[in-house]
Amino acid sequence: MLNQFKSSIDRALSLNPDWKKLRNEWSAGVFPIQVSGIRGVWTALILSKLADLTGGPLLVVTGDEQEAKALSRDLSLFTDRVSTFPWWGTMLYRGVSPQAAIFGKRASVLAELAAGERRIVITSIRAALGLLPPPAEIRKSLTTLKIGGSINPTEIEERLQRFGYNRVPRVSVPGEFALRGEVLDVAPLGVSEAVRIVFAWDDVEEIRLFDPLTQISSESIEQITLHPLREVVWDTQRVEVLSEQLPGEGFEDVLDALKTGRELKGEELFYPLAFRETATLQDYLADRSATVFLDSERLEIAETNMLKEYRELFAAALEQGMEIPSPDTLITSLDSFISARKRRMVSRTLRNEEDENIYSLPCEPGRSFFGNINFLKEELVTLAENGFQIFVFAESESQSQRIGYLLRDLENVQVGPAALSAGFMLSDAKILVIQENEIFGRRKRASSSVARAKSTVIESFVDLDPGDLIVHINYGIGRFQGIKRIKAGGAERDYITLQYGDEETVFIPIEQVNLIQRYIGQEGRKPRLDRIGGTSWEKKKNRVKKSVADLADRLVKLYARRQTSVGYAFPEDDDFQISFEAAFPYEETVDQLSVIEEVKKDMESPKPMDRLVCGDVGYGKTEIAMRAAFKAVIGGRQVAYLCPTTILAEQHHESFTERFKRFPVTVGMLSRFVSPAEKKKVLQGLQKGEVDVVIGTHRILSKDVRFKN
């Protein structure tokens, strides 16, 4: 579907005479260019086309960080050569350091540009106007490793430590590196994957990306460019230049912290003063590169507000006696930034009648349907009858399937997964694009930790650190000491070293790693190490075998009785259920979707359901319960939702009420927070079938709580 969408948009562009003129002038190098009417995904598509015509990187300046992130996501639909250069994300002069990932992301983008990579770089005006190190300084710090190239392990270790990386036994978080024999692992800041470089002697044999948490490789790459974790490395020369350029005295504490390598909050304020000549982001662009300024009127307002904010914060910081440079040393002006590059395009929101040299590429904003599915269907039918092509995009495959089911009877409507920031309409080309938020209301994004959560088994010894307790299937509980390369019988091989009781050591060939697992026992209690040749481990295994056999016997009898029992089979999902699930304001995790399907399958079976759902706080257990409750209500049954505490019952009642408000479902609550009159009303409603879902503490188990169905 996405390919058909792109083809339709290409057709719409080809019908616009202004686009043909703009493209020709861009290719011929006739700049500057002015354009009006572009917005949202339409902007992303046009920029992706212009980037293909550009001989170098394309820099795009937006009004704020949120707009930059949204544009970056939209551009990712059309090209994989997109980077975002972030602003620091903190209030200036407040003594608060930006997140480490921001330092890493900025350094990574500068390294890409300094290395001459052709990319589309999206940035906000705050980040764009900031002064930076000269590109030559960044280029000098780059270290590129290629397959088949040479590597000096000692030299690379020293360089990584100078870059700010910490050496550890095994990388787990960004900013670390591990050098084990002929394997180098590096976890840069600002990216989700680490890099594993395998070499033999001094030759690089393999470079792979891998997940630091699972240690599982994802793909092989030909080369990797390593760079400092931050755009400025405080060596002796940089500190000396800073000392020369600081305004007056009173900065002794700052200089002392930088010389000794201590943490200095707000060190980014001193970056521009560490160089005798500074640069801007445009200085990193090649000659045939271009810069696009989106919504020039908004950029001017943003600059005015930014300067006012910086000056007020600077004055307040001086009153507090802080040692800080002035805003003038940190940023350049928007006028000078724009005029510094002739190869530029400026977009404007509105086009005046007298403006003859502005190319018009208009699109209308997306439409909102406020969760009214019937209204949505009526509008789409009318538009389809008028010859419109309609594309509906959802943020996930599961959401796409739900919306597709709801709109299954409509013609000229295509539904597919793609994370667009917003919909739009091209009236002349008769194309309507709808983003799912415009159907159900504004959606929320789950935290990145939830989105990345994976249920994977521990990957053997890779996840073990020296000193961790392990269990060997033959020898019992021991302590992992590490991996040693031992020469025996004329051959070298790797052995896993395990320590047991009485200071005995066992060397296990690396090929037998499947016999070893991490020890998982009662928290806070350290087990006694087993002895080689002792009987304690065999006795433990025999006791466990007997307990398992007894438990299995009881479970077999229990489940045999359950298999003969008959429960209520709920009907399959209908439009109500699909609409309810589609209105969920977050994207489900893979595990969440799996559990939801299993629960609904249990409910549709005539066998009684026996299922326990486990998960950490914030990982979506309540939504699973809500969907099961909704399915039960639509199937003609009432639902009791038992909570361990009164506070939790109150919270769940609010969540259920908010989630069910668009549907014919009545939610009641029973707890000590409920007044006697309301309690009586809920009890009567349950007995008459007027209350569909009751939420409460153990109060709902009382004898006076009677359900109709």
XYZ file of C-alpha atoms in Angstrom:
709
model
C 0.000 0.000 0.000
C 2.823 2.408 0.833
C 4.223 2.030 -2.681
C 0.833 2.828 -4.194
C 0.573 5.854 -1.908
C 3.978 7.072 -3.104
C 2.960 6.535 -6.733
C -0.220 8.557 -6.231
C 1.737 11.385 -4.600
C 4.274 11.340 -7.442
C 1.379 11.682 -9.870
C 0.012 14.613 -7.862
C 3.398 16.340 -7.983
C 3.732 15.791 -11.715
C 0.430 17.607 -12.261
C 1.668 20.728 -10.444
C 3.403 23.177 -12.853
C 5.147 24.986 -9.979
C 6.806 21.735 -8.905
C 8.274 21.259 -12.373
C 9.749 24.784 -12.309
C 11.066 24.380 -8.763
C 12.709 21.050 -9.581
C 14.377 22.471 -12.700
C 15.751 25.493 -10.844
C 16.974 23.306 -7.988
C 18.799 20.990 -10.408
C 20.313 23.961 -12.252
C 21.512 25.556 -9.008
C 19.304 28.645 -9.308
C 18.989 29.799 -5.695
C 17.539 31.103 -3.418
C 14.075 29.568 -3.876
C 10.826 30.450 -2.123
C 7.854 28.120 -1.726
C 4.475 28.235 0.026
C 1.781 25.776 1.070
C 3.862 22.789 2.199
C 3.086 21.106 5.525
C 3.450 17.799 7.375
C 3.935 14.619 5.350
C 3.593 16.615 2.128
C 6.717 18.523 3.199
C 8.567 15.273 3.890
C 7.774 13.885 0.456
C 8.929 17.058 -1.312
C 12.147 17.188 0.731
C 12.928 13.547 -0.099
C 12.591 14.380 -3.815
C 14.821 17.456 -3.486
C 17.430 15.496 -1.515
C 17.830 13.140 -4.485
C 18.650 16.178 -6.652
C 21.197 17.556 -4.174
C 24.903 16.839 -4.527
C 25.491 16.798 -0.774
C 23.645 16.780 2.545
C 20.319 18.598 2.859
C 19.873 20.624 6.059
C 16.293 21.376 7.165
C 15.575 23.945 9.901
C 12.235 23.777 11.749
C 10.559 25.973 14.352
C 11.002 23.646 17.346
C 12.156 20.210 18.484
C 8.739 18.546 18.235
C 8.346 19.619 14.631
C 11.850 18.337 13.874
C 11.061 14.918 15.373
C 7.745 14.655 13.512
C 9.368 15.617 10.207
C 12.152 13.100 10.800
C 9.588 10.307 11.307
C 7.718 11.331 8.162
C 10.905 11.456 6.102
C 11.821 7.966 7.282
C 8.910 6.669 5.178
C 10.618 7.843 1.994
C 14.347 7.504 2.742
C 16.668 5.888 5.283
C 19.220 8.719 5.089
C 17.670 10.878 7.823
C 19.397 12.235 10.933
C 18.174 14.615 13.626
C 20.582 17.135 15.147
C 19.090 17.820 18.592
C 19.123 20.905 20.760
C 20.461 20.485 24.289
C 16.949 20.205 25.718
C 17.698 22.102 28.953
C 17.106 25.628 30.192
C 20.249 27.670 29.688
C 22.268 28.741 32.760
C 20.359 26.502 35.179
C 23.342 24.267 35.967
C 21.628 21.189 34.527
C 23.479 18.981 32.057
C 21.719 17.551 28.997
C 21.161 13.817 28.745
C 24.183 11.788 27.694
C 22.270 10.513 24.647
C 21.931 14.091 23.357
C 25.696 14.623 23.569
C 26.171 11.381 21.650
C 23.563 12.137 18.995
C 25.007 15.590 18.296
C 28.535 14.190 18.057
C 27.306 11.416 15.751
C 25.588 13.813 13.319
C 28.618 16.127 13.218
C 30.831 13.112 12.506
C 28.536 12.021 9.639
C 28.614 15.482 8.072
C 32.357 15.904 8.607
C 32.921 12.542 6.902
C 30.964 13.758 3.862
C 27.947 11.453 4.146
C 24.921 12.450 2.043
C 22.078 12.732 4.513
C 18.994 14.787 5.281
C 19.687 16.481 8.619
C 16.665 17.831 10.499
C 17.200 20.368 13.259
C 15.321 23.023 15.216
C 16.196 26.707 15.117
C 17.669 26.534 18.639
C 20.094 23.800 17.600
C 20.809 25.363 14.190
C 21.893 28.742 15.572
C 24.294 27.242 18.123
C 28.032 27.716 17.506
C 30.044 24.527 16.948
C 33.639 23.278 16.686
C 35.241 23.749 13.246
C 34.615 20.757 10.920
C 38.373 20.162 10.621
C 38.581 19.448 14.364
C 35.827 16.840 14.112
C 37.462 15.208 11.071
C 40.770 14.849 12.944
C 39.044 12.865 15.690
C 37.367 10.281 13.420
C 38.620 6.686 13.374
C 37.306 4.415 10.614
C 37.611 0.629 10.799
C 36.894 -1.478 7.694
C 36.682 -5.194 7.029
C 40.101 -6.180 5.727
C 41.691 -3.079 7.234
C 44.205 -2.976 10.054
C 43.608 -2.344 13.758
C 45.990 -1.698 16.633
C 44.209 -2.918 19.805
C 46.437 -0.942 22.174
C 46.077 2.256 20.183
C 42.303 1.864 19.761
C 41.905 1.271 23.503
C 43.776 4.482 24.329
C 41.802 6.422 21.732
C 38.408 5.205 22.980
C 39.307 6.170 26.538
C 40.373 9.589 25.272
C 37.024 9.806 23.453
C 35.273 9.379 26.809
C 34.375 5.666 26.696
C 34.650 3.506 29.826
C 36.274 0.093 29.549
C 34.160 -2.706 31.075
C 34.168 -6.544 30.951
C 30.956 -6.536 28.875
C 29.151 -3.554 27.330
C 25.607 -3.050 28.570
C 24.929 0.692 28.281
C 25.994 3.378 25.783
C 29.386 4.947 26.425
C 31.175 1.669 27.209
C 33.636 -0.541 25.357
C 35.011 -4.007 26.018
C 38.210 -5.489 24.617
C 38.366 -9.261 25.104
C 41.117 -11.008 23.212
C 40.410 -10.360 19.545
C 36.911 -8.958 19.991
C 36.183 -5.242 20.467
C 32.667 -4.171 21.528
C 31.728 -0.480 21.438
C 28.390 1.048 22.520
C 28.149 4.641 21.210
C 25.799 7.207 22.741
C 22.571 8.145 20.996
C 22.055 4.846 19.137
C 20.215 1.679 20.152
C 22.755 -0.892 18.937
C 26.382 -1.539 19.797
C 29.171 -2.571 17.417
C 31.238 -5.762 17.607
C 34.568 -5.795 15.746
C 36.238 -9.183 15.358
C 39.885 -9.203 14.311
C 42.734 -11.665 13.921
C 46.119 -10.285 14.880
C 45.927 -6.793 13.329
C 43.341 -7.441 10.584
C 39.615 -6.684 10.928
C 37.654 -9.787 9.903
C 34.062 -8.917 10.800
C 31.961 -5.957 11.978
C 28.478 -6.599 13.376
C 25.739 -4.613 15.071
C 24.265 -6.210 18.198
C 21.855 -5.560 21.057
C 23.813 -4.783 24.266
C 21.063 -6.316 26.430
C 20.709 -9.655 24.648
C 24.152 -9.699 22.971
C 22.374 -10.931 19.812
C 23.781 -9.690 16.489
C 21.369 -8.037 14.055
C 23.381 -7.411 10.883
C 26.891 -7.213 9.449
C 28.328 -3.956 8.120
C 31.373 -3.146 6.011
C 32.829 -0.357 8.141
C 32.286 1.751 11.238
C 33.477 5.260 12.078
C 34.218 5.836 15.756
C 34.105 9.345 17.174
C 34.223 11.045 20.597
C 31.151 10.794 22.810
C 30.943 14.588 22.865
C 31.681 17.223 20.247
C 34.503 18.651 22.382
C 37.239 16.573 24.036
C 38.789 18.592 26.853
C 42.476 17.985 26.230
C 45.243 20.388 27.266
C 44.982 22.472 24.098
C 41.220 22.967 24.381
C 41.457 24.022 28.033
C 44.240 26.498 27.202
C 42.190 28.097 24.416
C 39.178 28.292 26.723
C 41.303 29.962 29.394
C 42.442 32.599 26.892
C 38.920 33.379 25.671
C 36.975 33.412 28.919
C 35.688 36.916 29.713
C 37.644 38.112 32.750
C 38.454 36.183 35.895
C 36.324 34.047 38.167
C 36.342 30.850 36.100
C 39.007 29.005 38.121
C 36.589 26.282 39.270
C 35.492 25.648 35.681
C 39.055 25.349 34.389
C 40.109 23.168 37.309
C 37.189 20.780 36.723
C 38.019 20.454 33.020
C 41.728 19.909 33.670
C 41.134 17.176 36.241
C 38.333 15.471 34.298
C 35.684 16.089 36.954
C 32.031 16.357 35.983
C 31.083 19.910 35.066
C 27.361 20.552 34.792
C 26.631 22.872 31.906
C 29.982 22.264 30.200
C 28.280 22.659 26.796
C 28.083 26.412 27.473
C 31.867 26.595 27.138
C 32.185 24.598 23.894
C 32.245 27.620 21.519
C 34.989 29.284 23.605
C 37.247 26.229 23.303
C 38.134 27.226 19.715
C 39.608 30.427 18.342
C 37.302 30.110 15.335
C 33.823 28.632 15.624
C 31.483 27.234 13.005
C 27.778 26.692 12.406
C 25.967 23.629 11.161
C 26.047 25.006 7.612
C 29.864 25.009 7.657
C 29.686 21.204 7.768
C 27.840 21.078 4.435
C 29.549 20.408 1.107
C 29.478 22.992 -1.691
C 26.544 21.388 -3.518
C 24.508 20.992 -0.344
C 21.426 23.075 0.380
C 19.490 24.366 3.385
C 15.700 24.504 3.727
C 14.066 26.917 6.181
C 10.509 25.828 6.995
C 7.918 28.502 7.822
C 10.149 31.590 7.836
C 7.627 33.683 9.793
C 7.606 31.143 12.604
C 11.411 30.927 12.611
C 11.674 34.685 13.128
C 9.248 34.576 16.066
C 11.106 31.599 17.560
C 14.431 33.466 17.356
C 12.970 36.528 19.085
C 11.556 34.412 21.914
C 14.794 32.458 22.245
C 16.957 35.582 22.551
C 14.613 37.074 25.130
C 14.668 33.852 27.152
C 18.476 33.544 27.002
C 19.051 37.133 28.137
C 16.629 36.838 31.044
C 18.198 33.561 32.195
C 21.692 35.042 31.815
C 20.798 38.055 33.960
C 19.248 35.817 36.628
C 22.314 33.551 36.650
C 24.677 36.506 37.089
C 22.679 37.641 40.113
C 23.236 34.186 41.616
C 26.997 34.523 41.119
C 27.322 31.814 38.455
C 30.442 31.622 36.248
C 28.957 31.609 32.742
C 29.596 33.028 29.252
C 27.088 35.431 27.680
C 24.504 34.283 25.090
C 26.349 36.211 22.359
C 29.215 33.698 22.569
C 26.868 30.719 22.134
C 24.696 31.479 19.100
C 24.631 33.299 15.798
C 21.706 35.307 14.396
C 19.039 33.917 12.082
C 19.721 36.587 9.440
C 23.422 35.766 9.237
C 22.673 32.037 9.277
C 20.259 32.352 6.336
C 22.461 34.685 4.297
C 25.520 32.446 4.829
C 24.249 29.976 2.216
C 22.995 31.008 -1.192
C 21.807 27.463 -1.966
C 18.703 27.703 0.190
C 14.943 27.313 0.005
C 12.609 29.239 2.300
C 9.014 28.159 2.844
C 6.255 30.540 3.855
C 2.844 29.787 5.283
C 0.989 32.392 3.238
C 1.510 33.684 -0.270
C 0.787 37.317 -1.107
C -0.721 38.238 -4.451
C 2.298 40.390 -5.372
C 4.744 37.530 -4.751
C 5.385 36.214 -8.267
C 8.561 34.262 -7.515
C 7.085 31.969 -4.880
C 6.224 28.454 -5.979
C 2.904 27.197 -4.643
C 2.636 23.547 -3.561
C -0.575 23.682 -1.536
C -2.160 20.996 0.595
C -5.018 21.123 3.080
C -4.666 19.905 6.688
C -6.054 16.560 7.801
C -9.650 16.091 8.923
C -10.855 14.992 12.371
C -13.680 12.516 13.016
C -13.729 12.561 16.855
C -14.130 8.794 17.226
C -17.425 8.778 15.305
C -17.061 5.750 13.017
C -20.442 6.272 11.322
C -19.549 9.879 10.478
C -16.184 8.668 9.145
C -17.836 6.094 6.878
C -20.354 8.609 5.524
C -17.616 11.120 4.679
C -15.430 8.507 3.005
C -18.328 7.201 0.917
C -19.056 10.739 -0.322
C -15.406 11.421 -1.154
C -15.005 8.070 -2.904
C -18.066 8.793 -5.052
C -16.375 12.068 -6.065
C -13.313 10.188 -7.307
C -10.996 10.593 -4.306
C -8.268 8.104 -3.513
C -8.302 7.575 0.250
C -5.325 6.296 2.244
C -5.703 5.537 5.961
C -2.494 4.985 7.924
C -2.220 3.345 11.345
C 0.829 3.314 13.602
C 1.009 -0.477 13.857
C 0.076 -3.562 11.877
C -2.513 -4.621 14.464
C -4.197 -1.204 14.423
C -4.171 -1.273 10.627
C -6.024 -4.592 10.646
C -8.667 -3.233 13.040
C -9.311 -0.103 10.981
C -9.345 -2.194 7.810
C -12.027 -4.392 9.360
C -14.157 -1.367 10.284
C -13.880 0.058 6.749
C -14.022 -3.275 4.927
C -17.170 -2.419 2.935
C -15.905 0.900 1.507
C -14.468 1.298 -1.983
C -11.376 3.342 -2.947
C -10.171 3.161 0.674
C -6.815 1.579 1.458
C -5.562 0.956 4.987
C -1.976 0.195 5.969
C 0.649 0.647 8.694
C 2.892 3.733 8.615
C 3.749 6.222 11.369
C 2.662 9.481 9.732
C 2.573 12.612 11.878
C -0.741 13.821 10.398
C -3.051 13.459 7.428
C -3.595 15.918 4.579
C -5.685 16.479 1.462
C -4.665 17.314 -2.108
C -7.912 18.603 -3.573
C -6.667 19.055 -7.144
C -5.242 15.523 -7.285
C -8.227 14.118 -5.319
C -6.127 12.413 -2.660
C -7.075 12.216 1.028
C -4.629 10.899 3.633
C -5.950 10.082 7.114
C -3.800 9.358 10.134
C -5.411 7.148 12.788
C -5.233 9.904 15.442
C -7.711 11.872 13.339
C -10.191 8.996 13.624
C -9.964 8.140 17.319
C -8.454 11.253 18.853
C -4.912 11.978 19.891
C -2.797 8.891 20.546
C 0.035 8.656 23.031
C 3.442 7.111 22.579
C 4.566 4.393 24.944
C 7.927 4.920 26.612
C 10.867 3.595 24.639
C 11.687 1.066 27.362
C 8.249 -0.541 26.979
C 8.414 -0.444 23.198
C 11.795 -2.193 23.208
C 10.920 -4.736 25.899
C 11.639 -8.268 24.728
C 10.970 -11.620 26.345
C 14.186 -13.483 25.603
C 16.051 -16.180 27.431
C 19.436 -15.312 28.973
C 22.084 -15.950 26.351
C 24.296 -18.369 28.309
C 27.703 -17.145 29.441
C 27.507 -13.928 27.407
C 25.210 -12.514 30.091
C 27.424 -13.659 32.978
C 30.015 -11.581 34.774
C 32.894 -13.044 36.783
C 31.599 -13.862 40.256
C 28.038 -14.712 39.163
C 26.529 -17.922 40.522
C 25.701 -20.654 38.015
C 24.269 -24.167 37.963
C 25.961 -26.963 36.006
C 23.665 -29.881 35.302
C 26.281 -32.402 36.492
C 28.254 -30.529 39.154
C 25.626 -28.270 40.758
C 25.952 -24.714 42.078
C 29.260 -22.992 41.337
C 30.725 -19.582 40.602
C 31.548 -18.325 37.096
C 35.175 -17.126 36.982
C 35.474 -16.193 33.322
C 36.672 -17.693 30.044
C 40.274 -18.779 29.595
C 42.158 -19.898 26.524
C 44.136 -23.017 27.455
C 46.589 -25.047 25.405
C 46.167 -28.781 25.929
C 47.130 -31.724 23.785
C 48.860 -29.457 21.287
C 45.700 -27.401 20.581
C 44.302 -24.167 22.014
C 40.637 -23.788 22.904
C 38.400 -21.664 25.133
C 37.242 -23.061 28.479
C 34.596 -21.767 30.892
C 36.165 -21.580 34.349
C 33.891 -22.567 37.264
C 34.770 -22.502 40.959
C 33.209 -25.003 43.405
C 33.440 -25.783 47.120
C 36.830 -26.349 48.778
C 38.400 -23.968 46.192
C 38.111 -26.589 43.449
C 38.049 -25.409 39.831
C 36.451 -27.044 36.795
C 37.241 -26.128 33.180
C 34.289 -26.712 30.844
C 34.854 -26.670 27.045
C 33.045 -23.743 25.463
C 31.059 -26.194 23.317
C 29.290 -27.458 26.474
C 27.890 -24.054 27.432
C 24.361 -25.483 27.092
C 24.956 -27.414 30.351
C 25.282 -24.160 32.325
C 22.559 -21.757 33.463
C 22.500 -18.684 35.658
C 21.557 -19.487 39.271
C 18.132 -18.132 40.260
C 17.316 -18.539 43.939
C 15.741 -16.797 46.885
C 16.721 -13.133 46.931
C 19.036 -12.151 49.775
C 20.264 -15.693 50.488
C 23.591 -16.918 49.165
C 23.673 -20.659 48.469
C 26.541 -22.906 49.477
C 28.773 -23.974 46.604
C 28.562 -27.682 45.811
C 31.659 -29.863 46.098
C 33.064 -31.839 43.200
C 32.422 -35.525 43.906
C 30.050 -34.742 46.794
C 26.532 -36.143 47.218
C 24.632 -32.921 48.026
C 23.876 -32.073 44.400
C 22.527 -35.539 43.591
C 20.330 -35.445 46.709
C 18.933 -32.054 45.659
C 18.130 -33.330 42.172
C 16.403 -36.442 43.558
C 14.263 -34.337 45.947
C 13.266 -32.035 43.105
C 12.416 -34.980 40.838
C 10.094 -36.431 43.496
C 8.429 -33.039 44.116
C 7.936 -32.511 40.392
C 6.385 -35.961 40.016
C 3.940 -35.309 42.893
C 3.005 -31.899 41.487
C 2.528 -33.345 38.006
C 0.191 -36.016 39.382
C -1.989 -33.419 41.125
C -2.041 -31.167 38.049
C -3.066 -34.031 35.763
C -6.052 -34.824 37.989
C -7.014 -31.142 38.288
C -6.882 -30.497 34.554
C -8.720 -33.731 33.804
C -11.666 -32.390 35.826
C -11.442 -29.041 34.048
C -11.478 -30.670 30.621
C -14.851 -32.235 31.366
C -16.356 -28.951 32.612
C -18.323 -26.736 30.217
C -18.181 -22.939 30.411
C -19.687 -20.050 28.464
C -18.350 -19.453 24.932
C -18.300 -15.739 24.123
C -18.972 -14.651 20.530
C -16.160 -13.654 18.171
C -15.102 -10.011 17.850
C -17.605 -7.665 16.207
C -17.439 -4.009 15.109
C -17.906 -2.824 18.700
C -14.905 -4.842 19.902
C -12.737 -3.736 16.986
C -13.672 -0.069 17.544
C -12.940 -0.347 21.262
C -9.499 -1.854 20.677
C -8.679 0.646 17.925
C -9.356 3.520 20.346
C -6.498 2.391 22.617
C -4.231 5.489 22.767
C -0.937 3.557 22.746
C 0.760 1.128 20.412
C 0.623 -2.384 21.822
C 3.795 -4.347 22.465
C 4.281 -7.700 20.734
C 3.804 -9.579 24.011
C 0.677 -7.581 24.809
C -0.913 -8.441 21.456
C -0.041 -12.099 21.923
C -1.645 -12.264 25.378
C -4.762 -10.394 24.212
C -5.305 -12.905 21.413
C -4.791 -15.845 23.772
C -7.246 -14.425 26.330
C -9.916 -13.828 23.684
C -9.370 -17.318 22.271
C -9.913 -18.725 25.777
C -13.111 -16.701 26.139
C -14.468 -17.944 22.804
C -13.845 -21.553 23.833
C -16.525 -23.528 25.772
C -13.824 -24.659 28.210
C -13.426 -22.617 31.427
C -10.558 -20.121 31.187
C -7.611 -20.581 33.551
C -5.017 -17.933 32.767
C -2.592 -15.796 34.774
C -1.213 -12.615 33.164
C 2.077 -11.334 34.603
C 3.982 -8.170 33.739
C 5.835 -5.210 35.200
C 4.086 -1.980 36.169
C 3.168 0.068 33.107
C 3.438 -2.761 30.573
C -0.266 -2.977 29.698
C -1.950 -5.558 31.942
C -4.938 -3.286 32.617
C -5.639 -2.868 28.901
C -5.734 -6.653 28.530
C -8.295 -6.813 31.343
C -10.321 -3.981 29.770
C -10.559 -5.754 26.423
C -11.587 -8.995 28.100
C -14.192 -7.116 30.166
C -15.541 -5.339 27.087
C -15.792 -8.633 25.206
C -17.698 -10.140 28.129
C -20.147 -7.208 28.272
C -20.760 -7.274 24.510
C -21.346 -11.015 24.906
C -24.147 -10.328 27.377
C -22.308 -10.966 30.655
C -21.395 -8.829 33.645
C -17.825 -8.387 34.890
C -16.331 -8.168 38.389
C -12.895 -6.527 38.638
C -11.218 -7.283 41.978
C -8.498 -4.932 43.297
C -6.216 -5.449 46.330
C -6.534 -1.872 47.664
C -9.121 0.891 47.765
C -6.768 3.364 46.078
C -6.170 0.967 43.202
C -9.907 0.375 42.843
C -10.432 4.136 42.576
C -7.720 4.449 39.926
C -9.064 1.554 37.867
C -12.602 2.919 38.099
C -11.415 6.210 36.612
C -9.466 4.380 33.879
C -12.386 2.113 32.958
C -14.865 5.003 32.950
C -12.637 7.079 30.652
C -11.921 4.151 28.332
C -15.564 3.009 28.050
C -17.217 6.442 27.783
C -17.819 6.187 24.009
C -19.533 2.815 24.312
C -22.805 1.573 25.887
C -21.100 0.152 28.982
C -21.956 1.153 32.565
C -19.143 0.975 35.136
C -19.756 0.971 38.906
C -17.517 0.811 41.976
C -17.814 -0.755 45.432
C -15.372 0.330 48.134
C -15.275 2.373 51.333
C -14.892 5.516 49.192
C -18.393 5.019 47.780
C -21.283 6.704 49.615
C -24.116 4.495 50.983
C -26.561 5.910 48.423
C -24.223 5.236 45.492
C -23.395 1.785 46.894
C -27.080 0.906 47.036
C -27.542 2.116 43.468
C -24.645 -0.042 42.235
C -25.931 -3.141 44.063
C -29.390 -2.687 42.557
C -27.871 -2.079 39.128
C -25.891 -5.317 39.327
C -28.972 -7.289 40.312
C -31.068 -5.753 37.511
C -28.293 -6.006 34.916
C -27.999 -2.212 34.565
C -24.347 -2.167 35.756
C -22.095 -4.040 33.337
C -18.734 -3.798 35.125
C -18.186 -3.467 38.870
C -14.755 -2.564 40.231
C -13.861 -2.865 43.883
C -11.942 -4.439 46.719
C -12.988 -7.621 48.555
C -16.326 -5.800 49.084
C -17.525 -7.210 45.747
C -17.218 -10.721 47.257
C -19.864 -9.955 49.897
C -23.092 -11.959 49.991
C -25.254 -8.922 49.161
C -23.511 -8.511 45.779
C -25.704 -10.388 43.303
C -25.275 -10.395 39.533
C -28.068 -10.809 37.019
C -25.798 -12.538 34.520
